[in-house]
Coordinates of C-alpha atoms in Angstrom, one line a residue:
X1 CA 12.4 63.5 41.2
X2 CA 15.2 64.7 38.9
X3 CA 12.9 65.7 35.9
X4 CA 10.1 67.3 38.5
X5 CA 13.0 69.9 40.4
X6 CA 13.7 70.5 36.9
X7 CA 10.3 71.5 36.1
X8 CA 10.5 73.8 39.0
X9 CA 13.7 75.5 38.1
X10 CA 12.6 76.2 34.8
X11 CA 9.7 78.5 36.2
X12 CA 12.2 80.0 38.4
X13 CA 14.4 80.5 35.8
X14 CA 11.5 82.3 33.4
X15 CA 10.2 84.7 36.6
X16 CA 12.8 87.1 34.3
X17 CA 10.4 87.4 31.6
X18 CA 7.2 87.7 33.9
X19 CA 5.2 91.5 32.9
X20 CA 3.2 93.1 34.8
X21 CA 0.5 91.4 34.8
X22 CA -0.2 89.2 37.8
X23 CA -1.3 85.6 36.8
X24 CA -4.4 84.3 39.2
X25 CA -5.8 81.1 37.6
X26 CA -4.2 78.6 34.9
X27 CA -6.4 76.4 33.4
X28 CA -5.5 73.8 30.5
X29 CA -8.7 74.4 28.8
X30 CA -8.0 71.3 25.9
X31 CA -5.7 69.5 24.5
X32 CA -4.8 67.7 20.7
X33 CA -2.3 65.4 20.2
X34 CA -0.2 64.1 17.4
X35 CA 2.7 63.5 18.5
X36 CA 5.7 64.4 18.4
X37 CA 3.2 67.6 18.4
X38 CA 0.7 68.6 20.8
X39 CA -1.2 71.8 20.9
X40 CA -2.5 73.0 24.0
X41 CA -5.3 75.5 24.8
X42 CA -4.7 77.4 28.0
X43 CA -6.9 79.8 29.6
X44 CA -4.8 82.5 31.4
X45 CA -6.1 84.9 33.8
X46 CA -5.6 87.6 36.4
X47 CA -7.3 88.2 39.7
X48 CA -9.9 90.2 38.0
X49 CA -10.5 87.1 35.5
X50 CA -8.6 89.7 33.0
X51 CA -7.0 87.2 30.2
X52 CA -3.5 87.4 30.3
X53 CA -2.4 90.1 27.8
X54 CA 1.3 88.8 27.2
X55 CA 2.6 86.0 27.0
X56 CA 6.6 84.3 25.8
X57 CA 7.3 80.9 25.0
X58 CA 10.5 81.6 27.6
X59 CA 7.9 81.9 30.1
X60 CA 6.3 78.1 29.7
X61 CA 8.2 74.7 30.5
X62 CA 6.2 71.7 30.2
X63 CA 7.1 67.8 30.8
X64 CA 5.0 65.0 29.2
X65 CA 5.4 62.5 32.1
X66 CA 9.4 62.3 32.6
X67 CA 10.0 63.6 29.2
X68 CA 10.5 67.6 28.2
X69 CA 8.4 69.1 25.6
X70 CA 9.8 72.2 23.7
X71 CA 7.5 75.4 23.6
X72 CA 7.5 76.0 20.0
X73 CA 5.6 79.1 19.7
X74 CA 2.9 81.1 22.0
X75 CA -0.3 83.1 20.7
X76 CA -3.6 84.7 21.5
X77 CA -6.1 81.8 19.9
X78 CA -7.5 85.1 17.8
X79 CA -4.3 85.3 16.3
X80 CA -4.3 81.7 15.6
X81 CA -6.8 81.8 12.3
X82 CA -8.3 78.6 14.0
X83 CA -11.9 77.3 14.1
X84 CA -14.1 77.1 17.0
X85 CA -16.7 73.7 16.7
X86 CA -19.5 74.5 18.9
X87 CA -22.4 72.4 20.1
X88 CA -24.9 74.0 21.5
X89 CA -27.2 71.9 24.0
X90 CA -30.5 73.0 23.9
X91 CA -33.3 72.8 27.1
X92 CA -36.6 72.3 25.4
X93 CA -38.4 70.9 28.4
X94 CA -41.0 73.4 30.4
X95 CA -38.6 74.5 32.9
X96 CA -37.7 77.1 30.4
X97 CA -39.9 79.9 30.6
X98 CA -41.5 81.8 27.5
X99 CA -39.4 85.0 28.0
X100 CA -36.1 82.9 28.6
X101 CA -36.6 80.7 25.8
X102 CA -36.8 83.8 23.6
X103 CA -34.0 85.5 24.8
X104 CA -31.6 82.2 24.4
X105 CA -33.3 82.5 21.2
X106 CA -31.9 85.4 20.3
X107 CA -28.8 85.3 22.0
X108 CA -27.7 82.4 19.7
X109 CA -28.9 83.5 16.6
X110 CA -26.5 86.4 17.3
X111 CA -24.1 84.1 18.1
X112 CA -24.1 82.3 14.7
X113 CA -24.1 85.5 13.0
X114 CA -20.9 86.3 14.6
X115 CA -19.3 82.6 13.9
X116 CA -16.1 83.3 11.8
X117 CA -16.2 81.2 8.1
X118 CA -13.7 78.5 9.9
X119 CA -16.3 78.2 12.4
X120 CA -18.2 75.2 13.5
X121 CA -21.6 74.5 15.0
X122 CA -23.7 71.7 15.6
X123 CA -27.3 71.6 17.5
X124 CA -28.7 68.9 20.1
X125 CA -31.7 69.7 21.9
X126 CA -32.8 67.8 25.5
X127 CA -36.1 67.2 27.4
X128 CA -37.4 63.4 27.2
X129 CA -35.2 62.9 24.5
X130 CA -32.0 64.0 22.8
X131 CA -32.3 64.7 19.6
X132 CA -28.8 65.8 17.1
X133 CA -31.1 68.7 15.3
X134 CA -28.3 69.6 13.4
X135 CA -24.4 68.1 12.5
X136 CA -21.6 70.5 12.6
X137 CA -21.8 73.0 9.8
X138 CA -20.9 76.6 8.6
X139 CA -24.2 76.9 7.0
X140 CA -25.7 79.6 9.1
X141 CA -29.0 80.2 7.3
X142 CA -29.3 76.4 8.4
X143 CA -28.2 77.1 11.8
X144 CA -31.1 80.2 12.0
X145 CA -34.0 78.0 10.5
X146 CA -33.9 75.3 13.1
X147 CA -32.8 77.9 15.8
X148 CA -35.8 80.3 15.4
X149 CA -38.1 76.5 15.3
X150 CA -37.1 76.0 19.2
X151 CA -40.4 75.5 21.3
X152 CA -40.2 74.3 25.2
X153 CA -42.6 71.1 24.9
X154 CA -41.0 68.5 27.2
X155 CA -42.4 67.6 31.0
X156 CA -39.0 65.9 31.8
X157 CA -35.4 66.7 31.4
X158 CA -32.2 64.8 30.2
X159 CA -29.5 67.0 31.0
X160 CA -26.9 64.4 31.5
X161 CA -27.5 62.4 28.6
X162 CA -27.5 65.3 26.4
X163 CA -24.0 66.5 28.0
X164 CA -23.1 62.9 27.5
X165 CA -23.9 63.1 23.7
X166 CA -22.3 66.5 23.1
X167 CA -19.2 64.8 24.7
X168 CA -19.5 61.9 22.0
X169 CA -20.3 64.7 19.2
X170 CA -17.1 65.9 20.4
X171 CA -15.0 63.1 20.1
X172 CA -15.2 63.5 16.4
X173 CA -12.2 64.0 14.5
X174 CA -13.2 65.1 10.7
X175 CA -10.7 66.8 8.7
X176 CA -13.2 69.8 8.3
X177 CA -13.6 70.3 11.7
X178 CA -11.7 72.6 13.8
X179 CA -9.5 71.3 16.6
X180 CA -10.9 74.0 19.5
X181 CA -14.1 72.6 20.6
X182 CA -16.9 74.0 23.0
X183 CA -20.0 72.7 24.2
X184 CA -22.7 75.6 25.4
X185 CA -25.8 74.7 27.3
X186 CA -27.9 77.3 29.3
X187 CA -29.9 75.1 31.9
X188 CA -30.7 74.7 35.5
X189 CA -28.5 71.4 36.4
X190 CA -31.8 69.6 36.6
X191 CA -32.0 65.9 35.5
X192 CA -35.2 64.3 36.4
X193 CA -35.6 62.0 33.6
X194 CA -36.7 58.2 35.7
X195 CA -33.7 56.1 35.0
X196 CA -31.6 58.3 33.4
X197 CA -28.0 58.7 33.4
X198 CA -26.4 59.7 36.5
X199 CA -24.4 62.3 37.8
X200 CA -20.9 59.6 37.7
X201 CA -21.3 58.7 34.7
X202 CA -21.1 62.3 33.1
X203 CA -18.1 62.4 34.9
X204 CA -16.6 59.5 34.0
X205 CA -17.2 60.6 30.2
X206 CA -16.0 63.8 31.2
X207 CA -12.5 62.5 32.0
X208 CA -12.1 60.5 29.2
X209 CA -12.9 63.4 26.7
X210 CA -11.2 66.5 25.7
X211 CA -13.9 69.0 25.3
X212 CA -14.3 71.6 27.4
X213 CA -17.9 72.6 28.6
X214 CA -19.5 76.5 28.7
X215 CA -22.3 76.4 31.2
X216 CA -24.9 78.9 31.9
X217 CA -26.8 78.0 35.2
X218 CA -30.6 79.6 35.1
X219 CA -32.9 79.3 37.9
X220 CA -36.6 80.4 38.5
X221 CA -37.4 82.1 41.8
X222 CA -37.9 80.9 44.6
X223 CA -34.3 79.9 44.9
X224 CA -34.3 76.8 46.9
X225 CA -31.9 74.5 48.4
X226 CA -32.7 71.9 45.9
X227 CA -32.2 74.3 42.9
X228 CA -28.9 75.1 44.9
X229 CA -27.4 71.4 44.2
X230 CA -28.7 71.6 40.8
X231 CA -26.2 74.4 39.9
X232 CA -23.2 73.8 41.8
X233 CA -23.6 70.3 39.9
X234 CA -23.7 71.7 36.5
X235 CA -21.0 74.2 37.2
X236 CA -19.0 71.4 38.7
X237 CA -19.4 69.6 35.1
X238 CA -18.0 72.7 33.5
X239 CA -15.3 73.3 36.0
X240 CA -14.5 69.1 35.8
X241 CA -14.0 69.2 31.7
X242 CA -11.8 72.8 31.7
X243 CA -14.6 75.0 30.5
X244 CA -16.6 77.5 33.0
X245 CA -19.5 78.3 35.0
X246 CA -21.7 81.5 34.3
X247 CA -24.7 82.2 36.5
X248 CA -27.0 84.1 34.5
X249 CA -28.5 85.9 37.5
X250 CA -30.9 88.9 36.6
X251 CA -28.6 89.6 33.5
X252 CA -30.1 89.3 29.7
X253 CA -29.0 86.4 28.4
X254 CA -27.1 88.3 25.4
X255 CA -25.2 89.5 27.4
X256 CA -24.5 87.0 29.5
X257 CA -23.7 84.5 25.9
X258 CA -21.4 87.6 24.9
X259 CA -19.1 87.1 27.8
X260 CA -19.2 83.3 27.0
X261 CA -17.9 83.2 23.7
X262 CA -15.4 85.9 24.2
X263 CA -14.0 83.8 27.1
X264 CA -14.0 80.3 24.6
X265 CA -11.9 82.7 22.3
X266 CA -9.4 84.2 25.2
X267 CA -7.0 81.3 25.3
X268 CA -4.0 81.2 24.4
X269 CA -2.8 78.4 21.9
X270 CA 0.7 77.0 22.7
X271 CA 2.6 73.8 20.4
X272 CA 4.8 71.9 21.8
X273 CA 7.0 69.5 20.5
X274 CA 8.5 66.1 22.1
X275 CA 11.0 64.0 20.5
X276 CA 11.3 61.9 23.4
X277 CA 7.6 60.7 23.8
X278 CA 6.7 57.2 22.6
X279 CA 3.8 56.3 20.2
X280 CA 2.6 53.9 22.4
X281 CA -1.0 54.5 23.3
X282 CA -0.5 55.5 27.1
X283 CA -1.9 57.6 29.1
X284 CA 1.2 60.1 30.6
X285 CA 0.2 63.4 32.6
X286 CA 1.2 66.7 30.8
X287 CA 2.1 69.4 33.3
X288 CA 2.4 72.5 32.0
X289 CA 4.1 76.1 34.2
X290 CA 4.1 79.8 33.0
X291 CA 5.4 82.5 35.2
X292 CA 4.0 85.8 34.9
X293 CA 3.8 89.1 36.9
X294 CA 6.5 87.5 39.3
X295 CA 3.9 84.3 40.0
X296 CA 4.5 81.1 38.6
X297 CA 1.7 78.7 38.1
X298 CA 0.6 74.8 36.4
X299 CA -1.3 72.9 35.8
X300 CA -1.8 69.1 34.6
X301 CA -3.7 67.1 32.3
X302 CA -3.9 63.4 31.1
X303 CA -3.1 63.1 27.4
X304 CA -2.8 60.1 25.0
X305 CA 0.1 58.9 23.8
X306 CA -1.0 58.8 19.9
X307 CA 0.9 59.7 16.5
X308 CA -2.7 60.6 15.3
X309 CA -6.8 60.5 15.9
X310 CA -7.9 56.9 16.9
X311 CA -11.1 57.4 16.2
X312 CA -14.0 59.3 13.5
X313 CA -17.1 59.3 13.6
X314 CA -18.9 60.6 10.1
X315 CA -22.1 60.0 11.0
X316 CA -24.8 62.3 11.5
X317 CA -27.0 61.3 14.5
X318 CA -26.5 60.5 18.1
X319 CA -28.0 57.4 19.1
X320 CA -31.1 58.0 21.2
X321 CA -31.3 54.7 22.9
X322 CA -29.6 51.8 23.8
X323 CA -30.4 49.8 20.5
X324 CA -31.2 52.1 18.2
X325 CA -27.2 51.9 17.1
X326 CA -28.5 48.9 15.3
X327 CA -30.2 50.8 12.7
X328 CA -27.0 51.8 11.1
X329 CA -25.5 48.7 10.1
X330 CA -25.7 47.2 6.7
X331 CA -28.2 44.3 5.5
X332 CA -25.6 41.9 5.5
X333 CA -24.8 42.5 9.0
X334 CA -28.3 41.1 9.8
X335 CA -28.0 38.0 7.7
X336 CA -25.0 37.0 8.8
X337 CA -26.2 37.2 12.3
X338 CA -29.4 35.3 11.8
X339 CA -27.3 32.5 10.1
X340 CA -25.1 32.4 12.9
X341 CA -28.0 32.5 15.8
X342 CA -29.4 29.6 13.4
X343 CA -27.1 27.5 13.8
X344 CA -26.3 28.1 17.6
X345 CA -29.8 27.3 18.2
X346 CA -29.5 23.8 16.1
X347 CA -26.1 22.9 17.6
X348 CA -27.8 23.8 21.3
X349 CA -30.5 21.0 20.5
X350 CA -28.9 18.2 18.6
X351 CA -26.3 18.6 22.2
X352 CA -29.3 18.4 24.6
X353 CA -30.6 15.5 22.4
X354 CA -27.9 14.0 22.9
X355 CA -27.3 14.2 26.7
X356 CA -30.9 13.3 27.3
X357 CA -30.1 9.5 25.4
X358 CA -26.7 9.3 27.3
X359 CA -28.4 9.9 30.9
X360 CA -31.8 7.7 29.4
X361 CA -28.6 5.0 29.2
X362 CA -27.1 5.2 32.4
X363 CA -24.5 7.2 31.2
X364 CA -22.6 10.0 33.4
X365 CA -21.5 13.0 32.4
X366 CA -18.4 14.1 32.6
X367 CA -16.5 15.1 35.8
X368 CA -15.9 19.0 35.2
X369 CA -13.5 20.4 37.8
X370 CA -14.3 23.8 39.6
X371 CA -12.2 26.8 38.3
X372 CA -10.5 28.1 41.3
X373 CA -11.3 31.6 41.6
X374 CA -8.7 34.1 40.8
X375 CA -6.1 35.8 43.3
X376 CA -7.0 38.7 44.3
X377 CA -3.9 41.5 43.3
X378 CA -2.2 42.5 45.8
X379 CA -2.8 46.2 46.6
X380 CA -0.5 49.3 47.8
X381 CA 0.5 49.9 51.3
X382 CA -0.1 53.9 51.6
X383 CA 0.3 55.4 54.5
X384 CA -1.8 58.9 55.3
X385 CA -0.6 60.8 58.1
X386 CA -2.6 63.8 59.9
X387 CA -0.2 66.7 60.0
X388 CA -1.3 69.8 62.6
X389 CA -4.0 70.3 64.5
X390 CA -5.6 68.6 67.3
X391 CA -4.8 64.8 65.4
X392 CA -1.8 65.5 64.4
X393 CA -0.1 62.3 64.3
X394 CA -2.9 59.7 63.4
X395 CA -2.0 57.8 61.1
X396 CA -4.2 55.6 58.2
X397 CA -2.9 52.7 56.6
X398 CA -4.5 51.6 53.5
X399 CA -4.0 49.5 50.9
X400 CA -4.6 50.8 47.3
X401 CA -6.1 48.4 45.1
X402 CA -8.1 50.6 42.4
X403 CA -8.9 53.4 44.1
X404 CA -9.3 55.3 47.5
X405 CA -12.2 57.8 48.4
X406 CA -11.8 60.7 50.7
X407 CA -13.8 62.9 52.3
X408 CA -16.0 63.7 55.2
X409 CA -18.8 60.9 54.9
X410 CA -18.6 57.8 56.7
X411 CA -20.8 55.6 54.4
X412 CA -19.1 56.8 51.0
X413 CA -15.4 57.1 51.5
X414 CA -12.7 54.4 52.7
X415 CA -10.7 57.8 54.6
X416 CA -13.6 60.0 56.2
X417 CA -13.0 63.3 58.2
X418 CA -16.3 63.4 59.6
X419 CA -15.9 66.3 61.8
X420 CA -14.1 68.8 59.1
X421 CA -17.0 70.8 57.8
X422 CA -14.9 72.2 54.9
X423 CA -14.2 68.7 53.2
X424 CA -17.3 68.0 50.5
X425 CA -18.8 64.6 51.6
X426 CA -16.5 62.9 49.0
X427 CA -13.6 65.3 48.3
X428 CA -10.9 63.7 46.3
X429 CA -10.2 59.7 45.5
X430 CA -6.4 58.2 45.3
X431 CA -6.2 56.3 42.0
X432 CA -3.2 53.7 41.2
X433 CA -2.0 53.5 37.5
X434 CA 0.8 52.9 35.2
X435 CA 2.3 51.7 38.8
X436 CA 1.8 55.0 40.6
X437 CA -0.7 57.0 42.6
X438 CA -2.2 59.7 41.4
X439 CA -5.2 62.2 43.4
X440 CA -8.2 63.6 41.6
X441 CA -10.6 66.3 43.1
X442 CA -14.3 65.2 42.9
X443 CA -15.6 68.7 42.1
X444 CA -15.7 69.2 46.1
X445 CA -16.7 72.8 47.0
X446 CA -13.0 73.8 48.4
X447 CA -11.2 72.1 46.1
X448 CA -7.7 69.6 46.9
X449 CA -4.8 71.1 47.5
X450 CA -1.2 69.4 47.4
X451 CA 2.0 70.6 48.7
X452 CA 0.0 73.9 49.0
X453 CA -1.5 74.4 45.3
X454 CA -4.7 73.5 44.0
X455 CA -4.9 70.9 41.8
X456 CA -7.2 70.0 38.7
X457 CA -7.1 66.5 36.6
X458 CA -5.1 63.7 37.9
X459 CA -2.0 64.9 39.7
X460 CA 0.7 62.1 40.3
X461 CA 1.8 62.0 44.0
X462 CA 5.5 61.9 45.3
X463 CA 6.2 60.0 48.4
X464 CA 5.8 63.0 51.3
X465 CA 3.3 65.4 49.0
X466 CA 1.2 66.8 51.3
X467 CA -2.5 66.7 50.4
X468 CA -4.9 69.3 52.0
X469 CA -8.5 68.3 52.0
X470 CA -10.9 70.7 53.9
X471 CA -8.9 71.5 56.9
X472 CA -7.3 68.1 57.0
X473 CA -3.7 67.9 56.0
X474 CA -2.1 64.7 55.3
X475 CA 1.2 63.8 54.2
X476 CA 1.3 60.3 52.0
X477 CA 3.9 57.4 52.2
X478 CA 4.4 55.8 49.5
X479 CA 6.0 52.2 49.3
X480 CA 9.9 52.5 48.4
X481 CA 9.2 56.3 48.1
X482 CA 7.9 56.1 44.9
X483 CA 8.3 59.6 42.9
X484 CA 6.6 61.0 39.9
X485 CA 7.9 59.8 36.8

C-alpha cells in the first residue's frame, strides 16, 4: 500500500511539468525487457487522438510490482533511430473484392517503399491456409514481387490462425530484428474456417505476447448484424494486444494505411531502469503514470522478469498444421525414435506373454492400491458487494480458485448482472496469481472500470477497490486485506 500512495504522489508531484496539452488516452503499446533495463512503447494522446507533442521524463513514475523503476530518458520513437518489424497478414479468400484487393495492393506497396533501411517486414497470407510468403526482410524489391502476386482464391477464411501465427512470427527475437513490432491485417473479423481456432484462443496468445496489432475492419454492404460482431471482434483483438482499430468505411484504403503507420510510429519510447528487480522469471505488473496538461493518467502491463530473450526462433516458416512441425527435425531424430518405439513394442509383448503363463498357472496378479485422488486447493474467500442503486447492499461470496467470470449472462459467468444492459455478457474475470487477485477486461463493449479509471491488462486489486462493470459497482474484500504488492 506504501509503494502504491507513492506511485500516486509522484504523479501529483509531476502535475508541475504538465503543458498544455491535455492527455485523453494512455496506452502501453509494447514492452522489451532485459533487465535491469526495460523499454517501453507508449502511445500518448489527446482528446482529438492528437499524439502528445511533449513529453519529460519528470513527468513519468513507474513501479515494476513493489519495486521503482527510474525514467532514464523520454523520446518521440522517430527520434529514436529504431526499426519497425512489420507483418503484414494478408486476406486472400473471396470476401475481398477485386477493387479492394487492388487498392490494399497498392496501399502496401507504398508502404514498403516508405519503410526506413532499419525497417522490417515479413508477409503471411490467410484463406484455407496460412501460408509465411515471406520472412522478415529489408529487401523491398522482394517485398514488391510477392506483393504485386496477391490474388483472392480462397472460399474460406482463417483469420484467427493467421493472427495466431503473426503473434508466433512475433515472438522472434533475432539480433537483426528491430525491437518495435506491428502486425497489420485489413479484414472483415470473419473466421469461418470448420474447426478452426477460436475466438479464446487468439486471446489467450494475445496475452502471452507482446506485439501489438494494427487492424483495419472492411465490410461489404449490406451491413448486417452478423458482420457487426465480426468487427467489434477484430477491433477487440487490436484493442486486447495494445494496437488499434481502424474502420475503413468509404475511405481509400491509402489513406486509410497512411493514418496506420503514422500512428505505429507516434509513440513515444521511454527506458527505464530497475536495480531492484530480480532475474527470476516472474511475471510482475509494470504500471506506468505521466501527467500532462494538468491530467494524470496509467496504465499497466504484465512483463517478464528476464535478464534477456528466452526464446529465438530462426526459422523461416510457420507451421501450417498440427504435425507438419515434424518436418524440421533432423534424420537422427527419426531413428532414434523408431529404435525407441521398437523396443517399447517388444518390451509391451514379452510383459503380456508373460502375464498370460502366470494367470494360465493360477497365478494372481498383484494387489495394486487405488491412488487417492488429489485435494482439491483450497480457494479465496472474496467478498463482492453491490454499492448504490436499488441493490445496494447484496453481497456475493465467492471463492477464488483459478478464476472468476463476470458479467451479465447467467450460463457463462459465476457473478451475473442479468438485468444491467450495459455489462457485455462476460465483462471482466477475477484471476488469482503470485497469491493475489488481479481483474482483466474481456474486451466488453464499456470497458471495466476500478476505483473510477478504466483499466487495460491485468490490474492487481487492493482490498476495498471498487470495480464498476456496466452500471454495477462493487466493492471487493479481500481476505486479510490483501494489497497490491
Amino acid at each position: 500500500m506504501r509503494i502504491y500512495l507513492l506511485f500516486m504522489l509522484g504523479l501529483l508531484s509531476s502535475a508541475s511539468w504538465a503543458h498544455a496539452q491535455q492527455i485523453a488516452t494512455l496506452r502501453i503499446s509494447q514492452t522489451r525487457t532485459v533487465l535491469p533495463e526495460i523499454t517501453v512503447y507508449l502511445d500518448v494522446r489527446d482528446a482529438l487522438e492528437r499524439p502528445a507533442v511533449d513529453i519529460h521524463p519528470e513527468q513519468i513514475t513507474a513501479l515494476v510490482g513493489a519495486d521503482s523503476a527510474k525514467v532514464v530518458s523520454v523520446q518521440p520513437f522517430r527520434e529514436a533511430k529504431e526499426g519497425i518489424g512489420y507483418v503484414f497478414l494478408v486476406d486472400k479468400s473471396k470476401s475481398l473484392r477485386r477493387a479492394q484487393l487492388n487498392q490494399m495492393r497498392e496501399a502496401l506497396l507504398g508502404w514498403v517503399e516508405a519503410m526506413e533501411p532499419v525497417d522490417r517486414a515479413a508477409i503471411i497470407t490467410f484463406g484455407e491456409r496460412v501460408v509465411l510468403m515471406q520472412d522478415f526482410t529489408g529487401d523491398k524489391a522482394q517485398l514488391r514481387q510477392i506483393i504485386e502476386g496477391f490474388e483472392t482464391t480462397d472460399n474460406k477464411t482463417q483469420l484467427h490462425l493467421g493472427l495466431a501465427k503473426a503473434l508466433e512470427l512475433g515472438r522472434r527475437t533475432d539480433e537483426a530484428l528491430p525491437d518495435r513490432r506491428a502486425i497489420v491485417v485489413l479484414s472483415d473479423g470473419m473466421d469461418d474456417f470448420p474447426g478452426g481456432m477460436m475466438r479464446e484462443e487468439v486471446m489467450d496468445r494475445i496475452h502471452n505476447s507482446n506485439m501489438p496489432i494494427y487492424a483495419i475492419g472492411l465490410f461489404n454492404p449490406p451491413r448486417t448484424e452478423k458482420k457487426e460482431e465480426a468487427l467489434r471482434k477484430l477491433g477487440s483483438f487490436a484493442r486486447a494486444s495494445g494496437g488499434k482499430y481502424f474502420e475503413a468505411g468509404q475511405n481509400p484504403l491509402s489513406d486509410v494505411y497512411e493514418t496506420l503507420r503514422e500512428h505505429i510510429r507516434d509513440v513515444w519510447v521511454v527506458r527505464l531502469t530497475c536495480a531492484a528487480c530480480a532475474t527470476d522469471g516472474s511475471e510482475r505488473p509494470l504500471r506506468i503514470g505521466i501527467t500532462a496538461g494538468g491530467i494524470s493518467m496509467f496504465d499497466e502491463a504484465n512483463i517478464h522478469m528476464y535478464a534477456g530473450p528466452v526464446a529465438t526462433n530462426t526459422g523461416t516458416s510457420v507451421p501450417d498444421g498440427p504435425f507438419e512441425f515434424l518436418l524440421h527435425y533432423p534424420w537422427w531424430v527419426y531413428t532414434l525414435a523408431g529404435l525407441l518405439l521398437v523396443g517399447l513394442a517388444t518390451g509391451s509383448g514379452v510383459f503380456i506373454y508373460r502375464r498370460r503363463n502366470r494367470l494360465n498357472l493360477g497365478e494372481l496378479p498383484p494387489i495394486v492400491q487405488p491412488i487417492p485422488p488429489k485435494k482439491k486447493p483450497e480457494g479465496m474467500p472474496i467478498r463482492l458487494t453491490i454499492v448504490g442503486g436499488a441493490r445496494s447492499g447484496e453481497v456475493y461470496d465467492v471463492s477464488l480458485h483459478d478464476q472468476i467470470i463476470l458479467g451479465r449472462s447467467r450460463g457463462d459467468c459465476d457473478v451475473a448482472f442479468p438485468d444491467d444492459e450495459e455489462a457485455s455478457r462476460k465483462n471482466s474475470v477475477l484471476v488469482k496469481k503470485d497469491g493475489g487477485v488481479y481483474l482483466r477486461d474481456l474486451d466488453s463493449m464499456n470497458g471495466t472500470y476500478v476505483n473510477g479509471v478504466p483499466i487495460s491488462g491485468s490490474y492487481r486489486l487492493e482490498d476495498g477497490d471498487r470495480i464498476l462493470i456496466g452500471r454495477t459497482e462493487l466493492r471487493i474484500t479481500l481476505p486479510g486485506g490483501a494489497t497490491r504488492r
